[in-house]
Amino acid sequence: FLKLGLTSFGGPIAHLGYFRDELVIRRRWIDEAGYADLVALCQFLPGPASSQVGFALGLLRGGLAGALAAFTAFTLPSAVLLVVFAMGATAFGGPVGGGLLHGLKLVAVAVVAQAVWGMARSLTPDRERASIALAAVLIVVFSGSAAGQMTAIALGGITGLVLCRTDCAGLAPRLAFRLPPGTGFVGLALFLVLLAGLPLASAASGWQGLA
């Protein structure tokens, strides 16, 4: 994960492609179907999907310690570089800095496109799932809002339940997480406390970083 954290460029979608190449195809930590299920679950949850997928893969491989190690190793390099770039942001002014940033954006587009194309073949292997994916793209593109994203997720789940039920019937669970009893309830409670508490703490302290 440290290697991926140092070499993965292009944002969350590209990261998912790198994870697939390194951990699914090369190392075979999980099969294609299980990885697709994991990606779908993390895309449904709020927050960065690539960090969640990395955390979950570490959890599958090494329990809670593996999850924390994977999250730290993958996230820390980009966090350090972001701080360094922010400190030197004033040096990137003018035509040279603008051209450099524009070039990086173009490279990021190519990386993301390659990742999407590579994963599309495994996530949409038939006409039904390809149709669901196309409909979701159209909804998200033309809505341009968070409501459109939630609508695409909800409609995709309902449509998949109707059209793809026979394909999933009888499949054994692929994601067998080994966690102490009650871990899920503790995590859910902590999520709800932070969701409600951080905005209140931000309003009380005046520190917008908590919101």
mmCIF file of C-alpha atoms in Angstrom:
data_model
loop_
_atom_site.group_PDB
_atom_site.id
_atom_site.type_symbol
_atom_site.label_atom_id
_atom_site.label_comp_id
_atom_site.label_asym_id
_atom_site.label_seq_id
_atom_site.Cartn_x
_atom_site.Cartn_y
_atom_site.Cartn_z
ATOM 1 C CA PHE A 1 0.000 0.000 0.000
ATOM 2 C CA LEU A 2 2.932 2.351 0.571
ATOM 3 C CA LYS A 3 4.080 1.683 -2.993
ATOM 4 C CA LEU A 4 0.569 2.453 -4.256
ATOM 5 C CA GLY A 5 0.432 5.580 -2.115
ATOM 6 C CA LEU A 6 3.668 6.834 -3.662
ATOM 7 C CA THR A 7 2.820 5.991 -7.274
ATOM 8 C CA SER A 8 -0.990 6.253 -7.634
ATOM 9 C CA PHE A 9 -2.041 9.431 -9.410
ATOM 10 C CA GLY A 10 -5.369 10.561 -10.847
ATOM 11 C CA GLY A 11 -7.823 10.576 -7.958
ATOM 12 C CA PRO A 12 -10.145 7.952 -6.411
ATOM 13 C CA ILE A 13 -11.377 6.389 -9.666
ATOM 14 C CA ALA A 14 -7.833 5.872 -10.921
ATOM 15 C CA HIS A 15 -6.835 4.501 -7.505
ATOM 16 C CA LEU A 16 -9.506 1.820 -7.792
ATOM 17 C CA GLY A 17 -7.954 0.781 -11.094
ATOM 18 C CA TYR A 18 -4.492 0.613 -9.528
ATOM 19 C CA PHE A 19 -5.873 -1.494 -6.650
ATOM 20 C CA ARG A 20 -7.427 -3.882 -9.159
ATOM 21 C CA ASP A 21 -4.207 -4.260 -11.156
ATOM 22 C CA GLU A 22 -1.970 -4.766 -8.114
ATOM 23 C CA LEU A 23 -4.141 -6.588 -5.563
ATOM 24 C CA VAL A 24 -6.767 -8.399 -7.649
ATOM 25 C CA ILE A 25 -4.960 -9.353 -10.859
ATOM 26 C CA ARG A 26 -1.340 -9.541 -9.700
ATOM 27 C CA ARG A 27 -1.507 -10.598 -6.048
ATOM 28 C CA ARG A 28 -4.973 -12.235 -6.107
ATOM 29 C CA TRP A 29 -5.989 -11.030 -2.650
ATOM 30 C CA ILE A 30 -9.616 -11.086 -3.776
ATOM 31 C CA ASP A 31 -11.441 -12.201 -6.925
ATOM 32 C CA GLU A 32 -12.980 -9.885 -9.517
ATOM 33 C CA ALA A 33 -16.547 -10.413 -8.297
ATOM 34 C CA GLY A 34 -15.619 -9.727 -4.684
ATOM 35 C CA TYR A 35 -13.704 -6.601 -5.646
ATOM 36 C CA ALA A 36 -16.663 -5.374 -7.689
ATOM 37 C CA ASP A 37 -18.936 -5.879 -4.670
ATOM 38 C CA LEU A 38 -16.477 -4.018 -2.449
ATOM 39 C CA VAL A 39 -16.196 -1.086 -4.856
ATOM 40 C CA ALA A 40 -19.985 -0.881 -5.160
ATOM 41 C CA LEU A 41 -20.353 -0.818 -1.368
ATOM 42 C CA CYS A 42 -17.723 1.894 -0.908
ATOM 43 C CA GLN A 43 -19.192 4.021 -3.699
ATOM 44 C CA PHE A 44 -22.498 3.917 -1.835
ATOM 45 C CA LEU A 45 -20.910 5.180 1.402
ATOM 46 C CA PRO A 46 -20.042 8.854 1.946
ATOM 47 C CA GLY A 47 -16.391 9.781 1.662
ATOM 48 C CA PRO A 48 -13.504 8.896 -0.675
ATOM 49 C CA ALA A 49 -14.149 5.457 -2.168
ATOM 50 C CA SER A 50 -10.498 4.635 -2.841
ATOM 51 C CA SER A 51 -9.488 5.162 0.799
ATOM 52 C CA GLN A 52 -12.436 3.029 1.924
ATOM 53 C CA VAL A 53 -11.578 0.249 -0.521
ATOM 54 C CA GLY A 54 -7.949 0.304 0.613
ATOM 55 C CA PHE A 55 -9.038 0.162 4.259
ATOM 56 C CA ALA A 56 -11.371 -2.761 3.506
ATOM 57 C CA LEU A 57 -8.700 -4.678 1.588
ATOM 58 C CA GLY A 58 -6.317 -4.234 4.503
ATOM 59 C CA LEU A 59 -9.080 -5.422 6.823
ATOM 60 C CA LEU A 60 -9.625 -8.544 4.734
ATOM 61 C CA ARG A 61 -5.916 -9.267 4.658
ATOM 62 C CA GLY A 62 -4.825 -8.438 8.199
ATOM 63 C CA GLY A 63 -7.757 -7.495 10.412
ATOM 64 C CA LEU A 64 -7.993 -4.104 12.094
ATOM 65 C CA ALA A 65 -4.206 -3.732 12.267
ATOM 66 C CA GLY A 66 -3.958 -4.434 8.548
ATOM 67 C CA ALA A 67 -6.730 -1.946 7.816
ATOM 68 C CA LEU A 68 -5.020 0.843 9.757
ATOM 69 C CA ALA A 69 -1.656 0.028 8.184
ATOM 70 C CA ALA A 70 -3.150 0.046 4.677
ATOM 71 C CA PHE A 71 -4.983 3.320 5.261
ATOM 72 C CA THR A 72 -1.902 5.039 6.703
ATOM 73 C CA ALA A 73 0.512 3.755 4.058
ATOM 74 C CA PHE A 74 -1.773 4.715 1.180
ATOM 75 C CA THR A 75 -2.955 8.089 2.509
ATOM 76 C CA LEU A 76 0.127 9.523 4.232
ATOM 77 C CA PRO A 77 2.300 10.154 1.118
ATOM 78 C CA SER A 78 -0.383 12.217 -0.620
ATOM 79 C CA ALA A 79 -1.143 14.113 2.595
ATOM 80 C CA VAL A 80 2.529 15.041 3.025
ATOM 81 C CA LEU A 81 2.861 16.100 -0.625
ATOM 82 C CA LEU A 82 -0.335 18.149 -0.388
ATOM 83 C CA VAL A 83 1.049 20.080 2.585
ATOM 84 C CA VAL A 84 4.351 20.662 0.775
ATOM 85 C CA PHE A 85 2.609 21.894 -2.381
ATOM 86 C CA ALA A 86 0.316 24.133 -0.346
ATOM 87 C CA MET A 87 3.314 25.723 1.372
ATOM 88 C CA GLY A 88 4.927 26.416 -2.017
ATOM 89 C CA ALA A 89 1.736 27.386 -3.866
ATOM 90 C CA THR A 90 2.893 30.980 -4.319
ATOM 91 C CA ALA A 91 5.843 29.766 -6.394
ATOM 92 C CA PHE A 92 3.484 28.327 -9.027
ATOM 93 C CA GLY A 93 2.201 31.664 -10.274
ATOM 94 C CA GLY A 94 2.614 32.966 -13.802
ATOM 95 C CA PRO A 95 2.564 31.161 -17.145
ATOM 96 C CA VAL A 96 5.055 28.466 -16.100
ATOM 97 C CA GLY A 97 3.039 27.395 -13.083
ATOM 98 C CA GLY A 98 -0.225 27.588 -15.007
ATOM 99 C CA GLY A 99 1.166 25.448 -17.807
ATOM 100 C CA LEU A 100 2.507 22.887 -15.345
ATOM 101 C CA LEU A 101 -0.832 22.554 -13.566
ATOM 102 C CA HIS A 102 -2.694 22.311 -16.882
ATOM 103 C CA GLY A 103 -0.380 19.508 -17.989
ATOM 104 C CA LEU A 104 -0.972 17.621 -14.741
ATOM 105 C CA LYS A 105 -4.734 17.923 -15.260
ATOM 106 C CA LEU A 106 -4.453 16.425 -18.751
ATOM 107 C CA VAL A 107 -2.398 13.517 -17.439
ATOM 108 C CA ALA A 108 -4.970 12.937 -14.683
ATOM 109 C CA VAL A 109 -7.767 12.748 -17.277
ATOM 110 C CA ALA A 110 -5.871 10.076 -19.218
ATOM 111 C CA VAL A 111 -5.147 8.068 -16.070
ATOM 112 C CA VAL A 112 -8.784 8.165 -14.944
ATOM 113 C CA ALA A 113 -10.029 7.203 -18.422
ATOM 114 C CA GLN A 114 -7.679 4.211 -18.508
ATOM 115 C CA ALA A 115 -8.856 3.078 -15.057
ATOM 116 C CA VAL A 116 -12.531 3.409 -15.968
ATOM 117 C CA TRP A 117 -12.037 1.467 -19.197
ATOM 118 C CA GLY A 118 -10.136 -1.311 -17.428
ATOM 119 C CA MET A 119 -12.763 -1.748 -14.706
ATOM 120 C CA ALA A 120 -15.745 -1.409 -17.055
ATOM 121 C CA ARG A 121 -15.030 -4.776 -18.638
ATOM 122 C CA SER A 122 -15.301 -6.585 -15.297
ATOM 123 C CA LEU A 123 -18.077 -4.503 -13.709
ATOM 124 C CA THR A 124 -20.393 -4.488 -16.748
ATOM 125 C CA PRO A 125 -19.975 -7.916 -18.377
ATOM 126 C CA ASP A 126 -23.510 -8.148 -19.774
ATOM 127 C CA ARG A 127 -26.163 -5.972 -21.379
ATOM 128 C CA GLU A 128 -28.192 -5.492 -18.198
ATOM 129 C CA ARG A 129 -25.342 -4.136 -16.107
ATOM 130 C CA ALA A 130 -23.984 -2.067 -18.980
ATOM 131 C CA SER A 131 -27.428 -0.475 -19.366
ATOM 132 C CA ILE A 132 -27.575 0.328 -15.645
ATOM 133 C CA ALA A 133 -24.112 1.914 -15.811
ATOM 134 C CA LEU A 134 -25.030 3.991 -18.865
ATOM 135 C CA ALA A 135 -28.248 5.206 -17.243
ATOM 136 C CA ALA A 136 -26.330 6.145 -14.081
ATOM 137 C CA VAL A 137 -23.800 8.134 -16.126
ATOM 138 C CA LEU A 138 -26.559 10.064 -17.879
ATOM 139 C CA ILE A 139 -28.341 10.846 -14.600
ATOM 140 C CA VAL A 140 -25.168 12.086 -12.897
ATOM 141 C CA VAL A 141 -23.949 14.111 -15.895
ATOM 142 C CA PHE A 142 -27.225 15.886 -16.584
ATOM 143 C CA SER A 143 -28.209 16.466 -12.941
ATOM 144 C CA GLY A 144 -24.880 17.940 -11.852
ATOM 145 C CA SER A 145 -25.785 17.691 -8.176
ATOM 146 C CA ALA A 146 -25.482 15.394 -5.169
ATOM 147 C CA ALA A 147 -29.180 14.576 -5.504
ATOM 148 C CA GLY A 148 -28.478 13.146 -8.943
ATOM 149 C CA GLN A 149 -25.773 10.914 -7.515
ATOM 150 C CA MET A 150 -28.099 9.603 -4.816
ATOM 151 C CA THR A 151 -30.822 9.050 -7.408
ATOM 152 C CA ALA A 152 -28.438 7.074 -9.621
ATOM 153 C CA ILE A 153 -27.367 4.899 -6.676
ATOM 154 C CA ALA A 154 -30.950 4.218 -5.587
ATOM 155 C CA LEU A 155 -32.229 3.469 -9.088
ATOM 156 C CA GLY A 156 -29.178 1.332 -9.823
ATOM 157 C CA GLY A 157 -29.798 -0.768 -6.725
ATOM 158 C CA ILE A 158 -33.483 -1.251 -7.497
ATOM 159 C CA THR A 159 -32.875 -2.027 -11.170
ATOM 160 C CA GLY A 160 -30.068 -4.426 -10.332
ATOM 161 C CA LEU A 161 -32.309 -6.226 -7.866
ATOM 162 C CA VAL A 162 -34.882 -6.754 -10.612
ATOM 163 C CA LEU A 163 -32.651 -7.493 -13.614
ATOM 164 C CA CYS A 164 -29.635 -9.212 -12.051
ATOM 165 C CA ARG A 165 -31.240 -11.267 -9.288
ATOM 166 C CA THR A 166 -30.818 -14.579 -11.125
ATOM 167 C CA ASP A 167 -27.127 -13.897 -11.768
ATOM 168 C CA CYS A 168 -26.470 -13.417 -8.054
ATOM 169 C CA ALA A 169 -28.644 -16.255 -6.750
ATOM 170 C CA GLY A 170 -26.743 -18.886 -4.807
ATOM 171 C CA LEU A 171 -23.455 -17.017 -4.656
ATOM 172 C CA ALA A 172 -21.547 -17.389 -1.390
ATOM 173 C CA PRO A 173 -20.582 -14.212 0.460
ATOM 174 C CA ARG A 174 -17.238 -13.016 -0.897
ATOM 175 C CA LEU A 175 -16.405 -10.448 1.771
ATOM 176 C CA ALA A 176 -15.831 -12.320 5.029
ATOM 177 C CA PHE A 177 -14.586 -9.639 7.435
ATOM 178 C CA ARG A 178 -13.302 -10.988 10.749
ATOM 179 C CA LEU A 179 -14.158 -8.407 13.396
ATOM 180 C CA PRO A 180 -14.774 -8.559 17.144
ATOM 181 C CA PRO A 181 -18.459 -8.671 18.130
ATOM 182 C CA GLY A 182 -20.030 -5.230 18.320
ATOM 183 C CA THR A 183 -17.441 -3.515 16.114
ATOM 184 C CA GLY A 184 -20.043 -2.580 13.524
ATOM 185 C CA PHE A 185 -22.347 -1.013 16.100
ATOM 186 C CA VAL A 186 -19.468 0.954 17.631
ATOM 187 C CA GLY A 187 -18.425 2.220 14.207
ATOM 188 C CA LEU A 188 -21.973 3.241 13.303
ATOM 189 C CA ALA A 189 -22.431 5.030 16.632
ATOM 190 C CA LEU A 190 -19.125 6.864 16.185
ATOM 191 C CA PHE A 191 -20.139 7.915 12.668
ATOM 192 C CA LEU A 192 -23.441 9.350 13.895
ATOM 193 C CA VAL A 193 -21.768 11.150 16.813
ATOM 194 C CA LEU A 194 -19.195 12.776 14.530
ATOM 195 C CA LEU A 195 -21.815 13.587 11.891
ATOM 196 C CA ALA A 196 -23.869 15.527 14.416
ATOM 197 C CA GLY A 197 -21.112 16.653 16.769
ATOM 198 C CA LEU A 198 -18.525 18.153 14.428
ATOM 199 C CA PRO A 199 -20.854 20.824 12.954
ATOM 200 C CA LEU A 200 -21.960 21.741 16.481
ATOM 201 C CA ALA A 201 -18.356 21.948 17.659
ATOM 202 C CA SER A 202 -17.497 24.082 14.629
ATOM 203 C CA ALA A 203 -20.359 26.479 15.353
ATOM 204 C CA ALA A 204 -19.412 26.731 19.022
ATOM 205 C CA SER A 205 -15.688 27.250 18.466
ATOM 206 C CA GLY A 206 -15.813 29.235 15.226
ATOM 207 C CA TRP A 207 -13.267 26.859 13.679
ATOM 208 C CA GLN A 208 -14.520 25.996 10.191
ATOM 209 C CA GLY A 209 -12.072 23.115 9.896
ATOM 210 C CA LEU A 210 -14.322 21.005 12.109
ATOM 211 C CA ALA A 211 -17.384 21.367 9.864
#
